Amino acid sequence: MDWETHIERWTRTAVRLLDIRQYCAGNGTVPDRYVAHTSFFVVTTQGEARVSLSGTVYQTRSLHILHGGKEVELGFMPQGNDFACYLILYKAACESPEELESFHMSYAFTPYALLPLQEKCQAMYRLWQQATPMDKLQAQSAFLPFVYEVMRQVRTSAMETGKPNLITEAIHYIHEHYKESITAEDLAGIYSCSASYLSRLFKNQIGVGPIEYLIHVRIHRSKQFLLRSEARIQEIASSVGYADVYYFSRLFKKHTGYSPLQYRKDNRQTVQNNPLRLLESSIVSQNLTPHNENENYYQLIREGDTSMFRFSRPKFGAMMLLCTTMLLSACQAGSDTGTPASQPASTDNAVDNATVEMRMYKHLKGQTEIPVKPQHVVSLFHLGELMALGVKPVGATTFILKNPLLSDISDIADIGVPPDAEKILSLEPDLIVTTGPFAEVVEGGYEALSRIAPTIVVEQYDDPVKDVEMFGDILGKQEEAKQWNEAFAEKIVEYRKKISPFIGADDTFSILNVRPGAVFVYGDTNMGGNIIYKYLGLKPTDKVKTDVINGETWEISAEAIPDFIGDRLFLAVNEGAEEKMKEVEKLLRNSPAWKSGRIYNIDFNQFLPSDPISVEQQLDIIVNLLVDNNK
């Protein structure tokens, strides 16, 4: 099915919600057979059933989506009394039979993010049952957000291989629900993982925790409301999730350096003259809507200061340039292959595309035409990968520029966290490389980036061998990538021989990180785990293998520490964790590692990155610790 065409028809067709019904096997309301008189969605929310759609039988369990149209016959065969579903009936006012056929088409799919769809169905149903016209009207207004979420997940599933990125989905959820009370535990529950695991992924992929990012979104939206409306501060505070206007004002000043009123006064004129004033995030709603009082919002700042999110006043010239670029790009945009429209406009350094050899590159967002030999690269995440191949990007995010193991970064511009599209534009890149999560946190998302320069969204492998090979292809540095990987493989062989006399065949290894108030165990991705377990081939303890490497355990209780500790322990103690370390030390005293004196102290900040340059240096450190400790 051509999903792009189908979605485009939704954008130009007037639709009206006709009815929404809830069927439950437990109370006998599920019909055996239903012949539709109009277009519909079936959303199964609980239990299992065999549902026939136009003669095709689907084995459904919550959550499953089916769609059909007029005269399509539905059959329900619940497999248990717990089965429940919604039937949503709607009418599309189409201008041609061809377009109408699109809304009568039968299809089914299993969503990967369940809660956003279930929440929208529940809200629609509740409102539709009310008697007042205002409730009916609000139910009508809730229908299109439901359709948008269905189409978004269908399109993402069709475009991307494998399971959608959890952090990308969590970012999307935050942008849709930032007005509400959200905790790290809430987000983790939505995506069926632990709060510590989710926080780990956030910090690993965008450099900040989920609640820090939520605060950024709220502050950013409040800035937009201050500059683009006459709303009172109380109303703005409530609309971004803070019931206490005084608390909101203090938080706003903490992260911007201004009180809300002073920020509005000092920046209003710039925005009023800015033709980009209506440019919004691709997923944040522009509507000011009432907010339910949140009595627990104070917990949202518990993950620390987010002062890195301060924004400077917009530079009008660069913003004008971005506006011109985007307008030209919109006119020249390619088809749904993902090909970017044009290079950024520049009066002095315009690139003559006729002189630049281009090629198509397939990535997570489709296919994009990129230079065969890019010269001015902006990388939102992969910095060490580029530098390992002798390429210094013109811009990178604050997060990766803080890597203490990377040298000679003085000429690389800091584009911020989240990345600033205006700053990226000023660097005149000929290629932008990003991960899925970083693409989402940029104002305007992937589409805004692709209007600045050819933009590709790549995997975050956290594997130097795979990453070097991938970037060798992207940068036209295949030979350099081959040489780096061969040299790295030779180094691994050499170092295995070097440590062999000092390591017993049955020696087990663990990696422990002690932070203020928390203890974490690492697997085989970073903090030296990839080196110890993957490259050097050393053994994890059974508990580390089952619960961490093959599971999702990360944060552990102090009492569980002895279960994870092996014959040798690599220990990273964060700044400010001295008191917690005293507690941990008592539990380590009876461990094999403590008794044999084989506890190796490593620096948390040095061992967190997993790029090729960092991994090479971490490898040196680990091998030296293992050898020197046995002399």
XYZ file of C-alpha atoms in Angstrom:
631
model
C 0.000 0.000 0.000
C 1.195 3.521 -0.814
C 0.987 4.995 2.678
C 2.302 8.422 1.649
C -0.564 8.874 -0.826
C -3.076 7.590 1.713
C -1.816 9.995 4.385
C -1.831 12.879 1.903
C -5.515 12.188 1.196
C -6.268 12.395 4.902
C -4.709 15.879 4.952
C -7.102 17.300 2.351
C -10.321 15.395 3.098
C -13.026 16.548 5.486
C -13.909 13.757 7.882
C -16.583 13.490 10.545
C -16.865 11.115 13.481
C -20.237 9.363 13.295
C -20.142 7.051 16.296
C -17.810 5.216 18.667
C -18.900 2.018 20.371
C -17.230 -0.162 22.959
C -17.778 -3.923 22.768
C -16.931 -6.268 25.669
C -17.232 -10.046 25.609
C -17.807 -10.028 29.368
C -21.144 -8.249 29.079
C -22.187 -9.893 25.818
C -22.051 -6.780 23.634
C -19.652 -8.134 20.973
C -21.641 -8.756 17.760
C -21.020 -11.956 15.810
C -21.382 -10.079 12.554
C -21.461 -6.418 11.553
C -21.849 -4.964 8.052
C -20.416 -1.470 7.877
C -22.436 1.343 6.351
C -19.449 3.710 6.390
C -15.682 3.760 6.991
C -14.435 2.462 10.336
C -11.553 1.554 12.617
C -11.618 -1.415 14.989
C -9.238 -1.067 17.933
C -8.842 -4.195 20.055
C -7.795 -3.169 23.557
C -7.975 -6.311 25.680
C -7.906 -10.074 25.312
C -7.766 -12.135 22.136
C -10.155 -12.749 19.270
C -10.348 -13.928 15.706
C -11.630 -10.980 13.687
C -12.584 -11.402 10.031
C -12.307 -8.411 7.736
C -13.464 -8.732 4.120
C -13.071 -12.495 4.411
C -9.534 -12.330 5.844
C -9.223 -13.635 9.394
C -6.827 -11.925 11.828
C -5.721 -13.363 15.145
C -5.807 -10.222 17.283
C -4.726 -9.407 20.783
C -4.457 -6.035 22.413
C -3.581 -3.738 20.799
C -4.559 -4.309 17.160
C -5.945 -1.917 14.518
C -8.217 -2.875 11.636
C -9.693 -0.542 9.028
C -12.447 -0.998 6.473
C -15.214 0.782 4.616
C -18.782 0.662 3.420
C -20.318 -2.804 2.986
C -17.308 -4.537 4.531
C -18.401 -7.399 6.760
C -16.818 -7.721 10.201
C -16.889 -10.939 12.174
C -15.908 -11.248 15.849
C -14.976 -14.532 17.513
C -13.725 -13.687 21.055
C -11.393 -16.213 22.675
C -12.291 -15.498 26.265
C -14.545 -13.179 28.260
C -11.820 -10.551 28.631
C -11.940 -9.468 24.976
C -12.823 -5.787 24.401
C -12.597 -3.406 21.469
C -13.761 -0.060 20.098
C -15.595 0.380 16.799
C -15.049 3.910 15.464
C -17.316 4.930 12.592
C -16.510 7.955 10.445
C -17.406 9.522 7.118
C -14.987 11.044 4.612
C -16.261 13.705 2.205
C -14.192 12.944 -0.895
C -14.180 14.764 -4.220
C -13.685 11.679 -6.379
C -14.496 7.934 -6.296
C -10.754 7.223 -6.401
C -10.147 9.134 -3.200
C -13.209 7.608 -1.539
C -11.831 4.163 -2.302
C -8.804 5.000 -0.172
C -11.065 5.433 2.865
C -12.898 2.172 2.153
C -9.700 0.145 1.893
C -9.247 -2.807 4.262
C -5.994 -3.205 6.205
C -4.756 -4.267 9.637
C -1.603 -3.793 11.677
C -0.210 -4.176 15.185
C 0.915 -0.862 16.743
C 4.261 -0.744 18.508
C 3.228 2.040 20.937
C -0.009 1.001 22.589
C -0.842 3.566 25.235
C -1.148 6.702 23.024
C -3.813 4.987 20.894
C -5.647 3.471 23.829
C -5.737 6.824 25.646
C -7.216 8.542 22.588
C -9.892 5.871 22.182
C -10.869 6.126 25.840
C -11.103 9.922 25.644
C -13.198 9.820 22.462
C -15.571 7.213 23.866
C -16.030 9.028 27.178
C -16.811 12.322 25.430
C -19.125 10.721 22.861
C -21.267 9.225 25.609
C -21.967 12.655 27.069
C -25.138 14.453 26.106
C -23.867 17.996 25.587
C -22.937 19.371 22.160
C -19.631 20.629 23.588
C -18.632 17.082 24.559
C -19.605 15.797 21.125
C -17.582 18.572 19.542
C -14.560 17.715 21.675
C -14.910 14.056 20.694
C -14.886 15.154 17.045
C -11.697 17.128 17.691
C -10.091 14.049 19.271
C -10.686 11.879 16.202
C -7.988 13.381 13.967
C -5.238 13.061 16.634
C -6.201 9.398 16.826
C -5.919 9.075 13.035
C -2.595 10.909 13.106
C -1.182 8.460 15.663
C -2.398 5.484 13.612
C -0.846 6.865 10.406
C 2.373 7.815 12.194
C 2.883 4.304 13.509
C 1.901 2.679 10.206
C 4.307 4.916 8.295
C 7.149 4.414 10.765
C 6.707 0.651 10.683
C 6.704 0.699 6.875
C 9.782 2.927 6.569
C 12.023 1.578 9.302
C 13.371 -1.924 9.659
C 13.292 -3.560 13.063
C 11.699 -2.252 16.225
C 11.183 1.543 16.423
C 13.641 3.388 18.652
C 12.294 3.537 22.196
C 13.762 6.988 22.881
C 12.310 8.419 19.666
C 8.894 7.167 20.757
C 9.339 8.522 24.300
C 10.334 11.929 22.891
C 7.207 11.891 20.737
C 5.096 11.070 23.797
C 6.671 13.924 25.787
C 5.916 16.399 22.996
C 2.285 15.326 22.954
C 1.784 15.186 26.740
C 4.150 17.804 28.188
C 1.150 19.670 29.690
C 0.380 16.677 31.893
C 2.021 15.176 34.960
C 4.815 12.932 33.660
C 7.416 11.101 35.708
C 10.246 8.853 34.581
C 8.283 5.960 36.070
C 5.236 6.885 33.962
C 7.285 6.871 30.765
C 8.986 3.619 31.684
C 5.604 1.998 32.311
C 4.355 3.052 28.872
C 7.288 1.323 27.188
C 7.454 -1.671 29.549
C 10.906 -1.022 30.967
C 12.419 0.224 34.218
C 12.875 3.931 34.920
C 16.626 3.426 35.324
C 16.848 1.631 31.962
C 14.908 4.409 30.239
C 17.098 7.074 31.857
C 20.182 5.205 30.746
C 18.969 5.106 27.138
C 18.031 8.803 27.168
C 21.414 9.884 28.486
C 23.228 7.539 26.147
C 21.343 8.720 23.061
C 20.725 12.455 23.613
C 22.900 13.313 26.613
C 20.153 14.185 29.127
C 17.576 12.263 31.150
C 13.863 12.063 30.276
C 12.750 14.563 32.921
C 15.498 16.997 31.959
C 14.239 16.795 28.393
C 10.636 17.290 29.543
C 11.677 20.481 31.344
C 13.389 21.697 28.169
C 10.198 21.144 26.166
C 8.121 23.021 28.746
C 10.503 25.983 28.946
C 10.770 26.132 25.159
C 7.005 26.102 24.717
C 6.543 28.750 27.388
C 8.965 30.977 25.467
C 6.858 30.580 22.348
C 3.674 31.447 24.255
C 5.337 34.491 25.820
C 6.502 35.841 22.473
C 3.535 34.920 20.306
C 0.554 35.580 22.529
C -0.788 38.022 25.091
C -1.630 35.236 27.525
C -1.119 35.897 31.229
C 1.831 34.242 32.964
C -0.578 32.132 35.047
C -2.217 30.798 31.888
C 1.131 30.038 30.263
C 2.412 28.276 33.383
C -0.680 26.083 33.498
C -0.463 25.363 29.774
C 3.060 23.934 30.070
C 2.384 21.808 33.129
C 2.941 24.009 36.198
C 0.028 24.847 38.485
C 2.105 27.205 40.655
C 2.943 30.355 38.710
C 5.607 31.389 41.222
C 7.388 28.074 40.897
C 7.155 28.342 37.110
C 8.673 31.841 37.200
C 11.594 30.673 39.330
C 12.203 27.682 37.066
C 11.984 29.842 33.942
C 14.550 32.296 35.303
C 16.838 29.464 36.349
C 16.990 28.121 32.797
C 16.873 31.337 30.774
C 18.335 34.022 33.026
C 15.122 36.086 32.627
C 11.840 36.348 34.446
C 8.943 35.471 32.090
C 7.840 39.123 31.788
C 11.384 40.362 31.165
C 11.914 37.679 28.522
C 8.729 38.754 26.744
C 9.722 42.430 26.883
C 13.300 41.928 25.662
C 12.565 39.442 22.881
C 9.093 40.329 21.583
C 10.260 42.783 18.920
C 12.719 40.319 17.381
C 10.084 37.632 17.053
C 7.451 40.003 15.673
C 9.818 40.886 12.839
C 10.798 37.260 12.296
C 9.165 35.522 9.305
C 9.857 32.185 10.993
C 7.708 32.985 14.021
C 5.253 30.255 13.069
C 7.885 27.550 12.624
C 7.051 24.932 15.220
C 8.179 21.474 16.175
C 6.777 18.842 13.859
C 5.034 17.104 16.732
C 4.201 19.721 19.364
C 0.644 21.001 19.253
C 0.266 24.766 18.808
C -2.999 24.961 20.722
C -3.247 26.418 24.197
C -5.483 23.981 26.046
C -6.636 23.822 29.656
C -4.383 21.874 31.973
C -5.411 19.651 34.823
C -3.837 20.716 38.103
C -0.664 18.800 38.803
C 0.143 18.567 42.488
C 3.201 16.398 41.999
C 5.167 18.466 39.496
C 7.978 19.261 41.933
C 9.365 15.758 41.428
C 10.015 16.578 37.800
C 13.247 18.430 38.582
C 14.787 15.648 40.576
C 17.263 14.648 37.860
C 19.213 17.888 38.145
C 19.984 21.175 36.499
C 19.184 21.654 32.824
C 20.960 24.946 32.319
C 22.452 23.580 29.096
C 19.071 24.301 27.530
C 19.435 28.100 27.670
C 18.692 29.766 24.360
C 20.213 32.948 23.055
C 18.186 35.622 21.290
C 17.610 34.659 17.636
C 19.976 36.117 15.043
C 17.647 37.785 12.562
C 19.891 37.462 9.512
C 20.400 33.735 9.934
C 16.720 33.227 10.599
C 15.860 35.114 7.391
C 18.261 32.842 5.535
C 16.661 29.746 7.018
C 13.215 31.038 6.065
C 14.311 31.622 2.465
C 15.891 28.175 2.329
C 12.781 26.478 3.666
C 10.480 28.297 1.260
C 12.673 27.356 -1.699
C 12.937 23.805 -0.441
C 9.168 23.493 -0.120
C 8.793 24.510 -3.760
C 11.501 22.125 -4.957
C 10.822 19.200 -2.604
C 11.303 15.774 -4.063
C 9.056 12.772 -3.918
C 8.594 10.441 -0.967
C 12.068 8.987 -1.463
C 13.318 11.445 1.135
C 15.537 13.374 -1.282
C 16.218 16.833 0.149
C 15.228 19.796 -1.942
C 18.164 22.176 -2.115
C 21.383 23.237 -0.502
C 21.187 26.190 1.896
C 21.283 29.530 0.170
C 24.541 31.433 0.563
C 25.582 34.524 -1.370
C 29.307 34.031 -0.907
C 29.823 30.283 -0.666
C 27.022 28.781 -2.739
C 27.731 25.234 -3.817
C 27.361 24.509 -7.501
C 25.571 21.173 -7.383
C 26.663 20.489 -10.941
C 30.283 20.266 -9.783
C 29.596 18.043 -6.782
C 29.306 14.322 -7.394
C 26.200 13.004 -5.642
C 24.794 9.561 -4.859
C 21.703 8.071 -3.233
C 22.135 6.833 0.318
C 19.567 4.588 2.024
C 19.036 5.321 5.730
C 16.391 5.088 8.456
C 14.215 7.825 6.911
C 14.329 6.553 3.335
C 16.761 7.551 0.597
C 18.615 10.851 0.336
C 21.004 12.234 -2.247
C 24.304 13.055 -0.524
C 27.767 14.140 -1.725
C 30.105 11.288 -2.583
C 32.863 13.162 -0.727
C 31.184 15.487 1.813
C 33.393 18.365 2.937
C 31.352 20.198 5.592
C 29.667 17.662 7.842
C 27.533 18.367 10.906
C 27.263 15.350 13.173
C 24.688 15.369 15.966
C 26.005 12.235 17.666
C 28.888 10.470 15.906
C 32.014 12.598 16.414
C 34.702 10.057 17.280
C 33.616 7.978 14.287
C 34.350 10.840 11.892
C 37.613 11.806 13.560
C 38.830 8.201 13.480
C 38.619 8.472 9.674
C 40.444 11.797 9.575
C 37.315 13.933 9.129
C 36.689 16.861 11.449
C 33.034 17.960 11.276
C 32.179 21.645 11.200
C 29.630 21.215 13.991
C 28.620 18.791 16.727
C 26.375 18.758 19.800
C 27.476 19.783 23.287
C 26.945 16.231 24.472
C 29.621 14.631 22.288
C 31.996 17.601 22.415
C 32.319 17.005 26.171
C 33.987 13.653 25.572
C 37.318 13.958 27.496
C 39.045 11.383 25.283
C 38.672 13.402 22.073
C 41.402 15.915 21.270
C 41.715 18.725 18.733
C 38.063 19.787 18.750
C 38.758 23.520 18.925
C 37.527 24.211 15.383
C 34.271 22.278 15.778
C 31.280 24.526 16.460
C 29.011 23.633 19.378
C 25.442 23.461 18.011
C 23.943 22.856 21.466
C 21.726 20.266 23.139
C 19.085 20.128 21.773
C 20.705 21.126 18.461
C 20.001 24.658 17.224
C 18.819 24.640 13.577
C 19.876 28.267 13.166
C 23.422 27.451 14.271
C 23.558 24.450 11.957
C 22.432 26.608 9.046
C 25.170 29.167 9.704
C 27.807 26.428 9.283
C 26.659 25.774 5.687
C 26.971 21.980 5.868
C 26.813 19.782 2.809
C 25.762 16.798 4.943
C 24.009 16.378 8.308
C 24.264 13.035 10.094
C 21.999 12.299 13.032
C 20.408 9.505 15.027
C 16.638 9.092 15.281
C 16.318 10.643 18.757
C 18.504 13.643 17.941
C 16.504 14.261 14.761
C 13.331 14.482 16.853
C 14.658 16.997 19.386
C 15.607 19.580 16.756
C 12.996 22.295 16.273
C 11.029 21.144 13.228
C 12.423 17.606 13.370
C 14.016 15.743 10.478
C 12.164 17.862 7.918
C 13.771 21.068 9.203
C 17.234 19.522 9.086
C 16.737 18.167 5.571
C 15.852 21.663 4.366
C 19.208 22.961 5.565
C 21.302 20.246 3.894
C 21.076 16.573 2.869
C 20.297 14.774 6.125
C 20.618 11.087 6.930
C 19.434 9.276 10.055
C 21.704 6.380 11.008
C 21.818 3.652 13.628
C 23.520 4.129 16.962
C 25.431 0.870 17.062
C 27.727 1.641 20.029
C 30.127 -0.677 18.220
C 33.299 0.946 16.846
C 33.821 -1.706 14.167
C 30.299 -1.322 12.734
C 30.352 2.463 13.140
C 33.681 2.901 11.343
C 32.505 0.726 8.475
C 29.235 2.679 8.211
C 30.946 6.067 8.214
C 33.582 4.892 5.780
C 30.710 4.361 3.343
C 28.973 7.654 4.196
C 32.120 9.776 3.882
C 33.639 8.029 0.884
C 36.436 6.786 3.151
C 36.033 3.046 2.634
C 39.753 2.371 2.442
C 40.474 4.349 5.612
C 37.686 2.453 7.400
C 39.124 -0.873 6.296
C 42.565 0.117 7.543
C 41.211 1.259 10.917
C 39.256 -1.934 11.477
C 42.213 -4.105 10.490
C 44.517 -2.205 12.839
C 41.947 -2.467 15.651
C 41.599 -6.230 15.116
C 45.380 -6.636 15.254
C 45.489 -4.605 18.460
C 42.862 -6.851 20.057
C 44.889 -9.968 19.156
C 48.035 -8.380 20.580
C 46.336 -7.313 23.807
C 44.703 -10.698 24.330
C 48.147 -12.252 24.245
C 49.460 -9.550 26.558
C 46.926 -10.208 29.319
C 46.729 -13.976 28.859
C 49.470 -14.819 31.422
C 47.654 -12.822 34.102
C 44.045 -14.005 33.628
C 42.757 -17.357 34.811
C 40.558 -19.353 32.456
C 37.652 -19.176 34.901
C 38.135 -15.598 36.127
C 34.886 -13.609 36.027
C 34.552 -9.853 35.588
C 32.055 -7.205 36.667
C 31.652 -3.463 36.107
C 30.093 -1.396 38.883
C 29.214 2.296 38.864
C 28.459 4.037 42.162
C 26.536 7.307 41.975
C 25.034 9.462 44.724
C 22.090 7.404 45.919
C 22.295 4.669 43.256
C 24.403 1.722 42.063
C 24.563 0.506 38.454
C 25.917 -2.627 36.780
C 27.087 -2.460 33.149
C 26.881 -5.052 30.398
C 28.674 -5.319 27.068
C 27.986 -1.938 25.445
C 29.912 0.821 27.234
C 31.723 1.619 30.512
C 34.376 -0.826 29.267
C 31.892 -3.675 28.887
C 32.300 -3.944 25.116
C 36.069 -4.183 25.559
C 36.053 -6.634 28.458
C 33.323 -8.981 27.281
C 33.285 -8.619 23.475
C 36.801 -7.780 22.352
C 39.016 -9.300 25.038
C 36.613 -12.221 25.467
C 36.639 -12.157 29.287
C 33.853 -13.844 31.241
C 31.015 -12.020 32.974
C 29.496 -13.476 36.124
C 26.392 -15.577 35.556
C 24.224 -12.824 37.059
C 25.714 -10.157 34.803
C 25.189 -12.365 31.752
C 21.555 -13.250 32.462
C 20.271 -10.039 34.025
C 22.350 -7.332 32.355
C 23.792 -8.516 29.028
C 20.770 -10.666 28.119
C 18.276 -8.691 30.207
C 17.441 -5.105 31.020
C 18.849 -4.762 34.529
C 20.918 -1.667 35.106
C 20.222 -0.147 38.507
C 20.490 -2.549 41.430
C 19.882 -2.307 45.157
C 22.885 -2.235 47.478
C 21.883 -5.605 48.915
C 22.107 -7.233 45.460
C 25.691 -6.091 44.808
C 27.370 -9.350 45.998
C 25.278 -11.337 43.481
C 26.903 -9.504 40.550
C 30.533 -9.242 41.671
C 33.050 -11.653 40.172
C 36.749 -12.362 40.624
C 37.688 -8.969 39.176
C 35.808 -5.698 39.415
C 36.104 -2.481 37.418
C 34.739 0.272 39.640
C 33.657 3.794 38.613
C 32.724 6.108 41.491
C 31.041 9.352 40.454
C 31.773 12.707 42.036
C 29.632 13.238 45.111
C 29.113 9.508 45.711
C 31.522 9.227 48.633
C 28.798 8.431 51.184
C 27.172 5.859 48.923
C 30.574 4.280 48.330
C 31.004 3.694 52.075
C 27.844 1.618 52.024
C 28.962 -0.260 48.908
C 32.424 -0.919 50.321
C 30.968 -2.859 53.255
C 29.218 -5.175 50.805
C 32.330 -5.605 48.661
C 34.580 -6.749 51.500
C 33.479 -10.367 51.228
C 33.649 -10.496 47.432
C 36.359 -12.458 45.558
C 37.556 -9.262 43.880
C 38.080 -7.449 47.191
C 39.822 -10.378 48.850
C 42.269 -10.785 45.969
C 42.883 -7.052 45.629
C 41.614 -7.084 42.039
C 39.428 -3.991 42.036
C 40.372 -1.564 39.271
C 39.285 2.061 39.514
C 38.186 3.696 36.250
C 36.946 7.189 35.419
C 33.200 7.289 34.680
C 33.447 10.193 32.214
C 36.276 8.516 30.277
C 34.484 5.199 29.981
C 30.958 6.328 29.114
C 31.588 7.036 25.377
C 31.702 4.134 22.911
C 33.105 5.788 19.771
C 36.229 4.307 18.090
C 38.718 6.851 19.455
C 37.404 6.484 23.006
C 37.293 2.682 22.830
C 40.927 2.531 21.690
C 42.020 4.590 24.677
C 39.771 2.648 27.056
C 41.343 -0.550 25.735
C 44.810 0.771 26.613
C 43.657 1.711 30.120
C 42.001 -1.665 30.813
C 44.924 -3.728 29.552
C 47.422 -1.635 31.532
C 45.346 -2.082 34.701
C 45.187 -5.850 34.232
C 48.904 -6.178 33.514
C 50.258 -3.680 36.033
C 48.099 -5.051 38.836
C 49.738 -8.472 38.436
C 53.381 -7.392 38.296
